[in-house]
Amino acid sequence: DADVTQTPRNRITKTGKRIMLECSQTKGHDRMYWYRQDPGLGLRLIYYSFDVKDINKGEISDGYSVSRQAQAKFSLSLESAIPNQTALYFCATSERGNTGELFFGEGSRLTVL
Amino acid sequence: QQQVKQSPQSLIVQKGGIPIINCAYENTAFDYFPWYQQFPGKGPALLIAIRPDVSEKKEGRFTISFNKSAKQFSLHIMDSQPGDSATYFCAASMKSGANNLFFGTGTRLTVIP
């Protein structure tokens, strides 16, 4: 089983719909992240969380919200999806102590029509 | 504004060739420079990383060359193999922190048998 699991892996939705992407991890890491990948733009940080009570905005947080339900669970929500949020989304984890190494899930491909 | 500039966007080499991927940065506060490798349908995974106190680091067939004065670093893949075909991302962070990791735009490498 994957250490970092994302659901759903693929989702097609319509403009204006609310979408939630979920992430769970078995690595025991404190820190969790949500990234967005777009062709030609690389990976951009949306939100990150150092523990259950700590949530921080990343580079491109507008239009997104997150919830850290437990140490092992971190979900990303799009309250009202729009077409330019069509992208590949990745959840990642890292250990406390700034090791610099991120452990990524396999991604959730979201298409907003 | 892209914190880390990566080139080329795509690269095709013959098996046994030495592909070189280049990255440049401006922020002199960056002190940790990892490279991530991503296969289709998978999340990125840490490949190799370097800190600015050394000019070169080798791990197997993968070498990072680092030029602090030019604020550039590059990835070389010796004796490239078809299995090396993937997308490669350079990145940089301050205080070796994964929470403030800035990624390049990625290079899609294809190694032809």
mmCIF file of N, CA and C in Angstrom, chain A residues 9 31 33 35 37-43 45 48 50 59 88 90 94 97-107, chain B residues 1-2 9 32 34 36 38 41-46 51 87 89 93 95-106:
data_model
loop_
_atom_site.group_PDB
_atom_site.id
_atom_site.type_symbol
_atom_site.label_atom_id
_atom_site.label_comp_id
_atom_site.label_asym_id
_atom_site.label_seq_id
_atom_site.Cartn_x
_atom_site.Cartn_y
_atom_site.Cartn_z
ATOM 1 N N ARG A 9 -8.513 9.536 -7.608
ATOM 2 C CA ARG A 9 -7.370 9.660 -8.501
ATOM 3 C C ARG A 9 -7.739 10.471 -9.731
ATOM 4 N N ARG A 31 4.152 16.964 8.920
ATOM 5 C CA ARG A 31 3.920 18.016 7.938
ATOM 6 C C ARG A 31 3.259 17.457 6.685
ATOM 7 N N TYR A 33 1.278 18.719 2.783
ATOM 8 C CA TYR A 33 1.261 19.785 1.773
ATOM 9 C C TYR A 33 0.291 19.420 0.648
ATOM 10 N N TYR A 35 0.071 20.442 -3.439
ATOM 11 C CA TYR A 35 0.693 21.095 -4.595
ATOM 12 C C TYR A 35 -0.225 20.928 -5.804
ATOM 13 N N GLN A 37 0.153 20.779 -10.071
ATOM 14 C CA GLN A 37 1.087 20.666 -11.205
ATOM 15 C C GLN A 37 0.379 21.004 -12.498
ATOM 16 N N ASP A 38 0.942 21.933 -13.240
ATOM 17 C CA ASP A 38 0.452 22.318 -14.550
ATOM 18 C C ASP A 38 1.600 22.229 -15.547
ATOM 19 N N PRO A 39 1.329 21.799 -16.765
ATOM 20 C CA PRO A 39 2.399 21.732 -17.783
ATOM 21 C C PRO A 39 3.074 23.081 -17.964
ATOM 22 N N GLY A 40 4.388 23.089 -17.934
ATOM 23 C CA GLY A 40 5.132 24.325 -18.142
ATOM 24 C C GLY A 40 5.231 25.227 -16.931
ATOM 25 N N LEU A 41 4.532 24.853 -15.852
ATOM 26 C CA LEU A 41 4.568 25.681 -14.640
ATOM 27 C C LEU A 41 5.181 24.950 -13.454
ATOM 28 N N GLY A 42 5.409 23.683 -13.591
ATOM 29 C CA GLY A 42 6.001 22.921 -12.503
ATOM 30 C C GLY A 42 5.024 22.663 -11.374
ATOM 31 N N LEU A 43 5.545 22.582 -10.164
ATOM 32 C CA LEU A 43 4.750 22.314 -8.975
ATOM 33 C C LEU A 43 4.646 23.594 -8.157
ATOM 34 N N LEU A 45 2.917 25.371 -4.630
ATOM 35 C CA LEU A 45 2.370 25.060 -3.315
ATOM 36 C C LEU A 45 1.056 25.803 -3.080
ATOM 37 N N TYR A 48 0.000 24.356 3.240
ATOM 38 C CA TYR A 48 0.757 23.375 3.991
ATOM 39 C C TYR A 48 0.392 23.454 5.466
ATOM 40 N N PHE A 50 1.804 22.157 9.430
ATOM 41 C CA PHE A 50 2.867 21.568 10.231
ATOM 42 C C PHE A 50 2.318 20.637 11.306
ATOM 43 N N GLU A 59 1.805 29.481 -2.200
ATOM 44 C CA GLU A 59 1.957 30.430 -3.305
ATOM 45 C C GLU A 59 0.645 30.757 -4.012
ATOM 46 N N LEU A 88 -3.352 18.692 -12.140
ATOM 47 C CA LEU A 88 -2.973 17.507 -11.378
ATOM 48 C C LEU A 88 -2.579 17.976 -9.982
ATOM 49 N N PHE A 90 -1.235 17.183 -6.082
ATOM 50 C CA PHE A 90 -0.441 16.248 -5.296
ATOM 51 C C PHE A 90 -0.459 16.616 -3.827
ATOM 52 N N SER A 94 6.261 15.518 4.919
ATOM 53 C CA SER A 94 7.675 15.572 5.291
ATOM 54 C C SER A 94 7.793 15.449 6.798
ATOM 55 N N GLY A 97 11.533 18.942 11.275
ATOM 56 C CA GLY A 97 12.970 19.160 11.320
ATOM 57 C C GLY A 97 13.555 19.596 10.002
ATOM 58 N N ASN A 98 12.673 19.955 9.058
ATOM 59 C CA ASN A 98 13.180 20.535 7.815
ATOM 60 C C ASN A 98 14.215 19.660 7.111
ATOM 61 N N THR A 99 13.842 18.419 6.861
ATOM 62 C CA THR A 99 14.761 17.553 6.129
ATOM 63 C C THR A 99 14.848 17.946 4.668
ATOM 64 N N GLY A 100 13.855 18.681 4.184
ATOM 65 C CA GLY A 100 13.877 19.061 2.786
ATOM 66 C C GLY A 100 13.326 18.008 1.856
ATOM 67 N N GLU A 101 13.056 16.792 2.336
ATOM 68 C CA GLU A 101 12.553 15.754 1.464
ATOM 69 C C GLU A 101 11.041 15.653 1.595
ATOM 70 N N LEU A 102 10.389 15.749 0.456
ATOM 71 C CA LEU A 102 8.946 15.571 0.384
ATOM 72 C C LEU A 102 8.624 14.180 -0.133
ATOM 73 N N PHE A 103 7.572 13.583 0.419
ATOM 74 C CA PHE A 103 7.087 12.284 -0.045
ATOM 75 C C PHE A 103 5.700 12.515 -0.637
ATOM 76 N N PHE A 104 5.587 12.267 -1.947
ATOM 77 C CA PHE A 104 4.371 12.599 -2.671
ATOM 78 C C PHE A 104 3.438 11.402 -2.824
ATOM 79 N N GLY A 105 2.137 11.706 -2.893
ATOM 80 C CA GLY A 105 1.164 10.730 -3.325
ATOM 81 C C GLY A 105 1.206 10.590 -4.835
ATOM 82 N N GLU A 106 0.297 9.803 -5.400
ATOM 83 C CA GLU A 106 0.313 9.544 -6.830
ATOM 84 C C GLU A 106 -0.514 10.542 -7.627
ATOM 85 N N GLY A 107 -1.143 11.473 -6.952
ATOM 86 C CA GLY A 107 -1.806 12.563 -7.649
ATOM 87 C C GLY A 107 -3.300 12.345 -7.843
ATOM 88 N N GLN B 1 6.268 35.118 -10.404
ATOM 89 C CA GLN B 1 7.681 35.147 -10.726
ATOM 90 C C GLN B 1 8.311 33.816 -10.334
ATOM 91 N N GLN B 2 8.955 33.196 -11.305
ATOM 92 C CA GLN B 2 9.542 31.884 -11.063
ATOM 93 C C GLN B 2 10.814 32.046 -10.247
ATOM 94 N N GLN B 9 12.967 22.569 -21.548
ATOM 95 C CA GLN B 9 11.648 22.050 -21.203
ATOM 96 C C GLN B 9 11.541 20.566 -21.544
ATOM 97 N N TYR B 32 19.567 24.854 -0.085
ATOM 98 C CA TYR B 32 19.325 23.424 -0.286
ATOM 99 C C TYR B 32 18.721 23.264 -1.664
ATOM 100 N N PRO B 34 17.453 20.339 -4.145
ATOM 101 C CA PRO B 34 17.152 18.952 -4.493
ATOM 102 C C PRO B 34 16.690 18.810 -5.938
ATOM 103 N N TYR B 36 14.044 16.260 -8.129
ATOM 104 C CA TYR B 36 13.009 15.255 -8.027
ATOM 105 C C TYR B 36 12.788 14.619 -9.402
ATOM 106 N N GLN B 38 10.065 12.273 -11.689
ATOM 107 C CA GLN B 38 8.662 11.890 -11.744
ATOM 108 C C GLN B 38 8.403 11.018 -12.967
ATOM 109 N N GLY B 41 2.206 9.072 -14.256
ATOM 110 C CA GLY B 41 1.222 8.485 -13.364
ATOM 111 C C GLY B 41 1.655 8.382 -11.918
ATOM 112 N N LYS B 42 2.822 8.910 -11.613
ATOM 113 C CA LYS B 42 3.360 8.836 -10.251
ATOM 114 C C LYS B 42 3.652 10.226 -9.715
ATOM 115 N N GLY B 43 3.816 10.308 -8.411
ATOM 116 C CA GLY B 43 4.250 11.555 -7.828
ATOM 117 C C GLY B 43 5.762 11.699 -7.922
ATOM 118 N N PRO B 44 6.251 12.924 -7.815
ATOM 119 C CA PRO B 44 7.705 13.125 -7.823
ATOM 120 C C PRO B 44 8.356 12.437 -6.625
ATOM 121 N N ALA B 45 9.606 12.044 -6.796
ATOM 122 C CA ALA B 45 10.368 11.420 -5.715
ATOM 123 C C ALA B 45 11.758 12.025 -5.692
ATOM 124 N N LEU B 46 12.289 12.238 -4.497
ATOM 125 C CA LEU B 46 13.620 12.827 -4.368
ATOM 126 C C LEU B 46 14.663 11.923 -5.011
ATOM 127 N N ARG B 51 23.969 20.844 -1.085
ATOM 128 C CA ARG B 51 23.993 22.095 -0.340
ATOM 129 C C ARG B 51 25.131 22.944 -0.896
ATOM 130 N N THR B 87 10.159 12.964 -16.002
ATOM 131 C CA THR B 87 10.239 14.413 -15.861
ATOM 132 C C THR B 87 11.078 14.728 -14.622
ATOM 133 N N PHE B 89 12.551 17.648 -11.971
ATOM 134 C CA PHE B 89 12.324 18.980 -11.405
ATOM 135 C C PHE B 89 13.496 19.352 -10.511
ATOM 136 N N SER B 93 15.356 25.701 -1.621
ATOM 137 C CA SER B 93 14.675 26.139 -0.400
ATOM 138 C C SER B 93 15.647 26.861 0.515
ATOM 139 N N LYS B 95 16.882 27.487 4.496
ATOM 140 C CA LYS B 95 16.973 26.768 5.776
ATOM 141 C C LYS B 95 16.632 25.291 5.595
ATOM 142 N N SER B 96 16.920 24.771 4.393
ATOM 143 C CA SER B 96 16.699 23.351 4.088
ATOM 144 C C SER B 96 15.274 22.916 4.353
ATOM 145 N N GLY B 97 14.332 23.831 4.236
ATOM 146 C CA GLY B 97 12.959 23.533 4.599
ATOM 147 C C GLY B 97 12.102 23.056 3.452
ATOM 148 N N ALA B 98 11.424 21.932 3.636
ATOM 149 C CA ALA B 98 10.511 21.444 2.608
ATOM 150 C C ALA B 98 9.294 22.341 2.504
ATOM 151 N N ASN B 99 8.983 23.079 3.568
ATOM 152 C CA ASN B 99 7.789 23.905 3.532
ATOM 153 C C ASN B 99 7.952 25.099 2.609
ATOM 154 N N ASN B 100 9.177 25.497 2.319
ATOM 155 C CA ASN B 100 9.359 26.606 1.393
ATOM 156 C C ASN B 100 10.222 26.182 0.220
ATOM 157 N N LEU B 101 9.868 25.061 -0.343
ATOM 158 C CA LEU B 101 10.561 24.490 -1.482
ATOM 159 C C LEU B 101 9.969 25.077 -2.754
ATOM 160 N N PHE B 102 10.815 25.713 -3.561
ATOM 161 C CA PHE B 102 10.384 26.292 -4.826
ATOM 162 C C PHE B 102 10.867 25.389 -5.962
ATOM 163 N N PHE B 103 9.934 24.972 -6.813
ATOM 164 C CA PHE B 103 10.258 24.050 -7.896
ATOM 165 C C PHE B 103 10.472 24.782 -9.213
ATOM 166 N N GLY B 104 11.348 24.226 -10.046
ATOM 167 C CA GLY B 104 11.459 24.652 -11.433
ATOM 168 C C GLY B 104 10.288 24.111 -12.229
ATOM 169 N N THR B 105 10.255 24.450 -13.507
ATOM 170 C CA THR B 105 9.101 24.108 -14.339
ATOM 171 C C THR B 105 9.158 22.689 -14.900
ATOM 172 N N GLY B 106 10.260 21.997 -14.711
ATOM 173 C CA GLY B 106 10.343 20.604 -15.134
ATOM 174 C C GLY B 106 10.966 20.409 -16.505
#
